[in-house]
Coordinates of C-alpha atoms and ligand atoms in Angstrom, one line a residue:
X15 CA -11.9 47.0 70.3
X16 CA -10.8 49.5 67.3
X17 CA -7.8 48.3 65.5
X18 CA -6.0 51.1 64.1
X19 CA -3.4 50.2 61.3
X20 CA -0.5 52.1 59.8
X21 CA 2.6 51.7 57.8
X22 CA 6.0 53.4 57.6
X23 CA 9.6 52.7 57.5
X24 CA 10.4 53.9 61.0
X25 CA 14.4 54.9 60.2
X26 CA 16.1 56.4 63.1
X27 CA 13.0 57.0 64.6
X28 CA 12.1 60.8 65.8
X29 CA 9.5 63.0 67.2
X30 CA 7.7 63.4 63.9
X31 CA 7.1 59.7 63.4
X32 CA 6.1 59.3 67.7
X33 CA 3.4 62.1 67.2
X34 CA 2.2 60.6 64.3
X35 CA 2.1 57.2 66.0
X36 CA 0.8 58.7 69.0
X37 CA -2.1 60.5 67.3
X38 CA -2.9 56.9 65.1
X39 CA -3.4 55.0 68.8
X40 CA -5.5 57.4 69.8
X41 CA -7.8 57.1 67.2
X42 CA -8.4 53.5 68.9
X43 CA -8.1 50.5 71.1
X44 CA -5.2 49.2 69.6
X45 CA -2.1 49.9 67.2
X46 CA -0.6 47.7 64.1
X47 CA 2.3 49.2 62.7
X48 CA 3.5 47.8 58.8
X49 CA 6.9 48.1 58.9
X50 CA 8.5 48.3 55.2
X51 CA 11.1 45.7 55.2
X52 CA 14.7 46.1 53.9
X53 CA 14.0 45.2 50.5
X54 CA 10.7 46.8 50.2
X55 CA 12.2 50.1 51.5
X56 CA 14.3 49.5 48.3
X57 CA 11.4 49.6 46.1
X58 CA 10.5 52.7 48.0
X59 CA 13.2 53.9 46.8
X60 CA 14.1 54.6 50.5
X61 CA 17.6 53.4 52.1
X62 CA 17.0 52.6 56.0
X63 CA 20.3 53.1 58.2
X64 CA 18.7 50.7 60.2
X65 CA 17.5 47.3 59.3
X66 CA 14.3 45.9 59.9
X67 CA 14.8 44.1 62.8
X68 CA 16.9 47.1 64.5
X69 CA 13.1 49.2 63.6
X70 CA 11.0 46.8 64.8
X71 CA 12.8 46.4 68.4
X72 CA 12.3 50.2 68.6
X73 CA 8.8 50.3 67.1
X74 CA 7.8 47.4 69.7
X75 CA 9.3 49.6 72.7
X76 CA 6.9 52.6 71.9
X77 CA 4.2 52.2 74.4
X78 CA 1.7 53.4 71.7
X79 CA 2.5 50.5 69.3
X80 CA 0.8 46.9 70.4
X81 CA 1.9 45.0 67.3
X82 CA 4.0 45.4 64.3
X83 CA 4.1 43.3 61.1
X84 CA 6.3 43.2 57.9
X85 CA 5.1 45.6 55.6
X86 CA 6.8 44.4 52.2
X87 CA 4.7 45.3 49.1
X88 CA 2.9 48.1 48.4
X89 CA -0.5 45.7 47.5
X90 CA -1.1 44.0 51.0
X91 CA -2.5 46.6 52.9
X92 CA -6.3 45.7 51.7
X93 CA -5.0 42.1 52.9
X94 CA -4.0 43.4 56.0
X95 CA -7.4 45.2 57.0
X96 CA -9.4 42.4 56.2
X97 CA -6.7 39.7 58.1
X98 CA -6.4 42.0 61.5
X99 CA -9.8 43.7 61.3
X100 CA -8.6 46.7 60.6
X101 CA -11.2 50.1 61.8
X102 CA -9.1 52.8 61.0
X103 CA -6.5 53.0 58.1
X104 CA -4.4 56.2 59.4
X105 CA -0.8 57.6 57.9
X106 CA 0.3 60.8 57.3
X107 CA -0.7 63.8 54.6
X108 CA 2.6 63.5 52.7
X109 CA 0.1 60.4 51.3
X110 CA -3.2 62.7 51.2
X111 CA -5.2 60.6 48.9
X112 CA -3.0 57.7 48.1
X113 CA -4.9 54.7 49.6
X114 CA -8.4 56.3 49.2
X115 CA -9.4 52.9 47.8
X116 CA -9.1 51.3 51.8
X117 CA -12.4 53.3 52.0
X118 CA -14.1 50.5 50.7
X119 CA -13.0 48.5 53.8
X120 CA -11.8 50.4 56.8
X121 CA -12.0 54.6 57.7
X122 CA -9.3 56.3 56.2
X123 CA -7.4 59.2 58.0
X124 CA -4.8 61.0 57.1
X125 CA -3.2 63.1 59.6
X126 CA -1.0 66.4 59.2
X127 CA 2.9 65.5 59.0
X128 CA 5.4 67.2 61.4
X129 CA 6.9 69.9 60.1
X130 CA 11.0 70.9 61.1
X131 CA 12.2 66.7 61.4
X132 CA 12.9 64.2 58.7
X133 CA 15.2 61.2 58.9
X134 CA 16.6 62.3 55.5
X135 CA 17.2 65.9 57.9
X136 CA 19.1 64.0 60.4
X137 CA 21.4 62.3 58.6
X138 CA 21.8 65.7 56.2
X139 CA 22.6 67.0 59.5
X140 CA 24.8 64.3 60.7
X141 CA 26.2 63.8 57.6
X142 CA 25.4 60.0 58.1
Ligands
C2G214 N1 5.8 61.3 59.5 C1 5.3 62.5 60.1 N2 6.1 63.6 60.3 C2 7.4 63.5 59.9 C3 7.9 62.4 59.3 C4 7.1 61.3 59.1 O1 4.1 62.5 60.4 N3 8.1 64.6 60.1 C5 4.9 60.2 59.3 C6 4.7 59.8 57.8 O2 3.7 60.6 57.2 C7 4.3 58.4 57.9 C8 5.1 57.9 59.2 O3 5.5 59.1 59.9 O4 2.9 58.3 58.2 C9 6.3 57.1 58.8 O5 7.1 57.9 58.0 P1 8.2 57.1 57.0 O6 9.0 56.2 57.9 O7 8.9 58.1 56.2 O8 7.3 56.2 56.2 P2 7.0 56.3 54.6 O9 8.2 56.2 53.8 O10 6.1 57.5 54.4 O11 6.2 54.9 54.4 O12 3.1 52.1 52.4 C10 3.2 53.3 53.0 C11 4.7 53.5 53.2 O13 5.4 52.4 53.8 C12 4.9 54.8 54.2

């Protein structure tokens, strides 16, 4: 089975982030999402309209995600390849480079980001 791992906040979740998820399962058997937790969204400088829970009952829906775990520092991910025996480290380019250094332990992939949606669009949009 090839485990396929990924992380992302997953805020009022669109196409963009579904392609992207749907592309990651396809590079394998089998799907772990990270989901950046309330308070490490804060260190991402990112504020969710949804909190974590909320995310994770979507992310689990999504037929192309089998698992998803707290993601809640930006150091565990090497942790995380090693504890679920990770094959494929896969996010999008907006990262191009950035975790290089999972190389060492898993393939790294990084796939091109949806242009035309953002959740920072939406709620521009919405004016949420
Ligand atoms: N994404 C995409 N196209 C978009 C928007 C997002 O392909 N239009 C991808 C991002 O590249 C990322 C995933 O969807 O791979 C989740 O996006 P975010 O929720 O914005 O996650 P981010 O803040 O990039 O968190 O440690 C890594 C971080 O937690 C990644």
């Amino acid at each position: 089975m090839k485990r396929v791992l990924t992380y992302g906040t997953y805020d009022l979740l669109h196409w963009g982030h579904v392609h992207l998820l749907k592309r990651a399962r396809e590079l394998g058997d089998y799907l772990i999402v990270g989901l950046s937790d309330d308070h490490f969204n804060k260190v991402k400088h990112k504020e969710s309209y949804n909190p974590y829970e909320a995310r994770k009952l979507v992310l689990e829906s999504i037929r192309f995600v089998d698992l998803v775990i707290p993601e809640t520092c930006w150091e565990q991910k090497k942790d995380d390849v090693i504890k679920y025996n990770v094959d494929v480290f896969v996010i999008g380019d907006d990262w191009q480079g950035e975790f290089d250094f999972l190389k060492d332990y898993c393939e790294v992939i990084y796939l091109q980001r949806t242009d035309g949606i953002s959740t920072s669009q939406i709620k521009n949009d919405l004016k949420i």
